[in-house]
PDB file of C-alpha atoms in Angstrom:
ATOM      1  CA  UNK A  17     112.126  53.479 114.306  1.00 57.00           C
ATOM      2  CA  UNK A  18     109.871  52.676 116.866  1.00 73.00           C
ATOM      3  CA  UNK A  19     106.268  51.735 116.189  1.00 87.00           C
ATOM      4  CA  UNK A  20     104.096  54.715 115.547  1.00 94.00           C
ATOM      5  CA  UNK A  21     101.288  55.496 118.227  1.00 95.00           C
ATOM      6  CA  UNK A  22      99.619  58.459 115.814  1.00 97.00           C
ATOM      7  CA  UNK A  23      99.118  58.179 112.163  1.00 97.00           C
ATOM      8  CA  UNK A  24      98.653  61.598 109.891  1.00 97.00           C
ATOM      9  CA  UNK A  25      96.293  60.853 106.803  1.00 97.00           C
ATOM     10  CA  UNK A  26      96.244  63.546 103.713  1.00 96.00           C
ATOM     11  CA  UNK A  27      94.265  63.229 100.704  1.00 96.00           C
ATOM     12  CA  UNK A  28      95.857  65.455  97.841  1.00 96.00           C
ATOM     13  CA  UNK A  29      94.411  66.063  94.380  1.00 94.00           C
ATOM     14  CA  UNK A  30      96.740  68.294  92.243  1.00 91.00           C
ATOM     15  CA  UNK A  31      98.307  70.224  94.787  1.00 87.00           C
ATOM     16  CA  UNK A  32     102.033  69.387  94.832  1.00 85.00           C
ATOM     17  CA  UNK A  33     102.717  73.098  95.981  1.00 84.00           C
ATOM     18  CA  UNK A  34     100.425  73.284  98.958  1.00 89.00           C
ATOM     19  CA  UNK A  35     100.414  69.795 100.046  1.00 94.00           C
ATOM     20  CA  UNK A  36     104.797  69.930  99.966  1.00 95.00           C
ATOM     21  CA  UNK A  37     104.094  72.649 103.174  1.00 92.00           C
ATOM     22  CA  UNK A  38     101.688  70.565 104.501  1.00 94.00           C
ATOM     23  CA  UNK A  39     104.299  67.620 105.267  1.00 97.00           C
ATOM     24  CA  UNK A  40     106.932  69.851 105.871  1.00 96.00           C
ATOM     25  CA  UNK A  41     105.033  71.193 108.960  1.00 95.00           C
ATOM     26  CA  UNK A  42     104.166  67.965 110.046  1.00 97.00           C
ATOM     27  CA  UNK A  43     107.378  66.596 109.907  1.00 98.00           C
ATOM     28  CA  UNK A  44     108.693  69.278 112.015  1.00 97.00           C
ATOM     29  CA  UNK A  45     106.336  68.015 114.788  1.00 96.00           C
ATOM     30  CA  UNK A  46     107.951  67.176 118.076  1.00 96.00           C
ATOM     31  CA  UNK A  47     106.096  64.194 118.683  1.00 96.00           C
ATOM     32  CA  UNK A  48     108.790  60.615 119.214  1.00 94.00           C
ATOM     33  CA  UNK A  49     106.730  58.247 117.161  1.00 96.00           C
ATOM     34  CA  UNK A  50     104.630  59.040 113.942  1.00 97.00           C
ATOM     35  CA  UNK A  51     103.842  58.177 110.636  1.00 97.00           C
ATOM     36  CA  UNK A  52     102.352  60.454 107.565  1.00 98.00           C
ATOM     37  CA  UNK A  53     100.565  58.784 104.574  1.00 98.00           C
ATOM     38  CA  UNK A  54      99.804  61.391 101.103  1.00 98.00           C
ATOM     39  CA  UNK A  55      97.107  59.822  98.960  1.00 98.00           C
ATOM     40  CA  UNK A  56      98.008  61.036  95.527  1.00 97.00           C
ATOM     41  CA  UNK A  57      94.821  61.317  93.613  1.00 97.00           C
ATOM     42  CA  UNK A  58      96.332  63.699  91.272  1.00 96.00           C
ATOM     43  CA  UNK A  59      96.130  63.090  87.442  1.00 93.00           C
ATOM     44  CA  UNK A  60      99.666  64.069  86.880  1.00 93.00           C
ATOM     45  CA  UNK A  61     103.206  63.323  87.983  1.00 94.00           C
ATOM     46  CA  UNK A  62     103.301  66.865  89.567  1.00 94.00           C
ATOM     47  CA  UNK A  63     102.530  65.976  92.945  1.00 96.00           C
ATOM     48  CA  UNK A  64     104.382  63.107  93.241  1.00 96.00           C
ATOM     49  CA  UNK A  65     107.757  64.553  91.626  1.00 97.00           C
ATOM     50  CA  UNK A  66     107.317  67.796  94.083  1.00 96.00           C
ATOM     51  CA  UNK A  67     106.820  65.286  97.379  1.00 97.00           C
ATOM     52  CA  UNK A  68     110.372  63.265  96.517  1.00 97.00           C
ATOM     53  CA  UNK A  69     112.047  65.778  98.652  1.00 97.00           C
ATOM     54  CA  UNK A  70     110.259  63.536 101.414  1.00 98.00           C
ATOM     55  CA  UNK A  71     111.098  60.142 100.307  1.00 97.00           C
ATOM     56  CA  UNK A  72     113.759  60.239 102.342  1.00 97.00           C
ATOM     57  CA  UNK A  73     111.846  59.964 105.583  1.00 98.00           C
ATOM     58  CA  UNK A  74     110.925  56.730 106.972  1.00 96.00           C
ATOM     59  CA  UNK A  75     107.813  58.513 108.333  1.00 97.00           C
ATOM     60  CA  UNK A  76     106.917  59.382 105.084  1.00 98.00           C
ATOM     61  CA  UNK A  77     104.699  57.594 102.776  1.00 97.00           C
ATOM     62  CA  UNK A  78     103.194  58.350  99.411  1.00 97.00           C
ATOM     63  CA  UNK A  79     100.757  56.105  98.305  1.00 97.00           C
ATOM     64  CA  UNK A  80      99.744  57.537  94.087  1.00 97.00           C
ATOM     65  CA  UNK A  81      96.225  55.891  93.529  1.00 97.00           C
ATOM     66  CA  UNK A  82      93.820  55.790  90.379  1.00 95.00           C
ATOM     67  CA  UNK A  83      90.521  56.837  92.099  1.00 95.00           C
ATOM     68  CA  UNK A  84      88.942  60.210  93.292  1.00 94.00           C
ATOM     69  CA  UNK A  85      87.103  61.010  96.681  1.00 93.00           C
ATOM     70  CA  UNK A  86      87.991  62.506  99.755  1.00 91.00           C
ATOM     71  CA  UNK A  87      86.208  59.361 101.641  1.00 92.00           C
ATOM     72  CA  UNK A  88      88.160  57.041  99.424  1.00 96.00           C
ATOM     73  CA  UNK A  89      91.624  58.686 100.131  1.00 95.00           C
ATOM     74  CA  UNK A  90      90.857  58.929 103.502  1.00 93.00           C
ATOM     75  CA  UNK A  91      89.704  55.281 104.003  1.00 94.00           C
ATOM     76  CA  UNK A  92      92.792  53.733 102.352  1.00 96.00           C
ATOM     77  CA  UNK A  93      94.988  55.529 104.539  1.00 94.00           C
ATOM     78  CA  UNK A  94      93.061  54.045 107.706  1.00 92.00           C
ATOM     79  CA  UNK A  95      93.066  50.991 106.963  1.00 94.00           C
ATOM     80  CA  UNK A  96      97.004  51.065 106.169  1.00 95.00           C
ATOM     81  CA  UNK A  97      98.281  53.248 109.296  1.00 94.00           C
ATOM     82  CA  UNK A  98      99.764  51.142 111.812  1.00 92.00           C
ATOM     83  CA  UNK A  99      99.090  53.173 114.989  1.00 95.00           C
ATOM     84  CA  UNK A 100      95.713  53.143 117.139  1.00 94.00           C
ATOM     85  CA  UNK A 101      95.207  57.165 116.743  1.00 95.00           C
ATOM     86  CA  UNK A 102      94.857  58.994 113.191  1.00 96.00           C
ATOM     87  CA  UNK A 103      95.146  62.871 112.718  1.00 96.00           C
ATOM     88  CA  UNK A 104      94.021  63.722 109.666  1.00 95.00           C
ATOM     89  CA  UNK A 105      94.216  67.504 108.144  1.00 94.00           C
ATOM     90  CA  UNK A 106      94.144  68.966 104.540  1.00 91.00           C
ATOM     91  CA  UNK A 107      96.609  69.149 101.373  1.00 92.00           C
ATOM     92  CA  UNK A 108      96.714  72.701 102.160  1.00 88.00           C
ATOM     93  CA  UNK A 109      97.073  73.307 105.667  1.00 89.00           C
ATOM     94  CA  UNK A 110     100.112  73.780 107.599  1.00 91.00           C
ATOM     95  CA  UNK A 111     100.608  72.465 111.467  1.00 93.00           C
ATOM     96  CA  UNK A 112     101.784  73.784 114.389  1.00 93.00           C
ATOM     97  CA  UNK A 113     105.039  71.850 115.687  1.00 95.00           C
ATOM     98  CA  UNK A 114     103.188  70.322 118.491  1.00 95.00           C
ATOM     99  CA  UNK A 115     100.469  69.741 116.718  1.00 94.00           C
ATOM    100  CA  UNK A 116     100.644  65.755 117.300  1.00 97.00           C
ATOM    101  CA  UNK A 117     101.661  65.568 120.941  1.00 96.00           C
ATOM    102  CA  UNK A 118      98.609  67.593 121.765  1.00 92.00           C
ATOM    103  CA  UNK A 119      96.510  65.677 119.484  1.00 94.00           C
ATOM    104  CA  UNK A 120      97.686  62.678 121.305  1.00 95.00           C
ATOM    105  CA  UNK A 121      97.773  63.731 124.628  1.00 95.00           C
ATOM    106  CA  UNK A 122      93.822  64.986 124.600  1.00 91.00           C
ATOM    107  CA  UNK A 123      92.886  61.636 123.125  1.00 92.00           C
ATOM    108  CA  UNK A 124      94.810  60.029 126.182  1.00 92.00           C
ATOM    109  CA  UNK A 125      92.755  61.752 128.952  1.00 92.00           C
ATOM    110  CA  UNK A 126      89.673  61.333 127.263  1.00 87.00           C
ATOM    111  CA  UNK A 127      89.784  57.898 126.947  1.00 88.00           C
ATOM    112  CA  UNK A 128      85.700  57.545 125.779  1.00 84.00           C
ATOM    113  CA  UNK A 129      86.507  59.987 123.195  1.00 82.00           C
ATOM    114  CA  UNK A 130      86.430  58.666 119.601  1.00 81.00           C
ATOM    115  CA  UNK A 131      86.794  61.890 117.581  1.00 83.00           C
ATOM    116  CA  UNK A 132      88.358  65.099 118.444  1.00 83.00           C
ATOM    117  CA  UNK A 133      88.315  68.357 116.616  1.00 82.00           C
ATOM    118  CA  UNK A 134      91.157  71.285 116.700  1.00 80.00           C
ATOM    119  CA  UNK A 135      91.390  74.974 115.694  1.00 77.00           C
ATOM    120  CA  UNK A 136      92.052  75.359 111.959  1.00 77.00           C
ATOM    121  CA  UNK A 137      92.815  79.162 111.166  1.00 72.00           C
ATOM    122  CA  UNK A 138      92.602  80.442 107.829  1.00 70.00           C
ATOM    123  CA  UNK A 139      96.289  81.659 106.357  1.00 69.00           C
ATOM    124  CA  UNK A 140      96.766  84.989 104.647  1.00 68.00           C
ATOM    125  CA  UNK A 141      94.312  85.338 101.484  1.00 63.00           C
ATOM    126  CA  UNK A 142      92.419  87.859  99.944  1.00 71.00           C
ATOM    127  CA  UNK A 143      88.631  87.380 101.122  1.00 75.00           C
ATOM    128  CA  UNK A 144      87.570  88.980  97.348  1.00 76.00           C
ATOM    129  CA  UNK A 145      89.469  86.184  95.895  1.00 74.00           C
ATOM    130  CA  UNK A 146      87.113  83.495  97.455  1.00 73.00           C
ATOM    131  CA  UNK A 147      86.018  81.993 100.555  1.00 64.00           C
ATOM    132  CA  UNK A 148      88.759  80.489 103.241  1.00 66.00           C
ATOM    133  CA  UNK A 149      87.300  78.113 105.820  1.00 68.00           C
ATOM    134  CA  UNK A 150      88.434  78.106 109.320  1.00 73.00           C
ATOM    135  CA  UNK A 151      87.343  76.527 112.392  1.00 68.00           C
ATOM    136  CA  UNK A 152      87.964  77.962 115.837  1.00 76.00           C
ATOM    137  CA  UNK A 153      87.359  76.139 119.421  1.00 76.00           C
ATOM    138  CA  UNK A 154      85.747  78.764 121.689  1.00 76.00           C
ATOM    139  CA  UNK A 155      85.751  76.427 124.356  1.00 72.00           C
ATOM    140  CA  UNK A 156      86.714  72.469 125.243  1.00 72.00           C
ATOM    141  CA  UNK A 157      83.318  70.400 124.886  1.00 71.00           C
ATOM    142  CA  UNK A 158      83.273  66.466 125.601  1.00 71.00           C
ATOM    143  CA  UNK A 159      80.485  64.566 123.867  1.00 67.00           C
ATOM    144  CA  UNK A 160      79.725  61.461 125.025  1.00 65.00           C
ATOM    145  CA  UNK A 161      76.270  60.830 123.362  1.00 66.00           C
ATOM    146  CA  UNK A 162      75.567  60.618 119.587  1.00 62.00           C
ATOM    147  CA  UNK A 163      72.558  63.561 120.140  1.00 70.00           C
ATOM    148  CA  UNK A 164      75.011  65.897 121.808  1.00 67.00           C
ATOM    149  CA  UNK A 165      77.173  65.582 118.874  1.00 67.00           C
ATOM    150  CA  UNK A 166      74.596  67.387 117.142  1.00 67.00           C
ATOM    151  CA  UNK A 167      75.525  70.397 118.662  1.00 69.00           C
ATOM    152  CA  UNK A 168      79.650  70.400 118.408  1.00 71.00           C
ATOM    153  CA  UNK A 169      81.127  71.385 115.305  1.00 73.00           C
ATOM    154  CA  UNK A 170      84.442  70.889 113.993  1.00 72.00           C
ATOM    155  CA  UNK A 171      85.805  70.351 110.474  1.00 67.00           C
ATOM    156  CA  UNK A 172      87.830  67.822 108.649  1.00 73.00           C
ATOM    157  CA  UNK A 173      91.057  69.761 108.130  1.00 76.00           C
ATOM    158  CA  UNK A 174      91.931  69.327 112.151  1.00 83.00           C
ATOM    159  CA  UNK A 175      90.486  66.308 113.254  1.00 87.00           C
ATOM    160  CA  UNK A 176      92.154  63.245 115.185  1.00 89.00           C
ATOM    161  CA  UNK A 177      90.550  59.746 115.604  1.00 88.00           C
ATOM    162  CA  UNK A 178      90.350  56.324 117.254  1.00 88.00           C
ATOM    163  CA  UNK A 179      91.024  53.213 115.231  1.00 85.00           C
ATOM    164  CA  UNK A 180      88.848  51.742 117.305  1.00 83.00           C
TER     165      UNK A 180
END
């Protein structure tokens, strides 16, 4: 396997249902060269005995840790990906197949651009049941100052970044 050039971090928490999907999709993805850590901060065997079907994979990689925190979860898996860009999404989303090549490819032609935000649509729910988030692009907006971040929004669950 060649050497990955865009790392997928998820942080899971007792979600061995959703978060299964969630690596399914991304292992569909059509992009040559990629890797795909889970952080398992789940207090039971659950997750980790539903996400064997995966173990299979070389691009797959379940790492089962003993703290809690999104930040946490997320910061282990940075520091052990191996490529220079890192998508990161949530234990309950699921990706479009190209999700990573276009990722990849935006990050390439913006080469100033250190964080990047995509469309997340909410799935089928009931709205009475509780609140969904979503996040939808209305247009494409480069930021290349800290104070005109202040006026882009994106959210976690579809967001690529620079090691760097």
């Amino acid at each position: 396997m060649s050497l990955p050039t865009i790392s997928v971090v998820i942080c899971t928490s007792d979600r061995g249902g959703t978060v299964a999907d969630t690596v399914a999709s991304i292992l569909a993805n059509d992009h040559p060269a990629f890797e795909v850590f889970v952080i398992d901060q789940s207090g039971d065997a659950g997750t980790a005995h539903t996400l064997q079907q995966f173990h299979h994979d070389r691009r797959f990689h379940y790492l089962p840790v003993r703290f809690k925190g999104w930040a946490k979860g997320h910061n282990l898996g940075l520091r052990i990906a191996r490529s220079p860009l890192l998508a990161i999404t949530d234990d309950d989303c699921v990706v479009p197949p190209d999700w990573l090549r276009i990722l990849e490819t935006e990050l390439r032609a913006e080469p100033r651009t250190a964080v990047l935000y995509c469309n997340v649509l909410p799935g089928p729910h009931d709205p009475s049941a509780g609140f969904v988030p979503g996040f939808q692009c209305t247009r494409r907006v480069v930021v290349n100052t800290l104070r005109e971040k202040w006026h882009v929004r994106g959210i976690g669950a579809g967001m690529a970044i620079r090691r760097e």
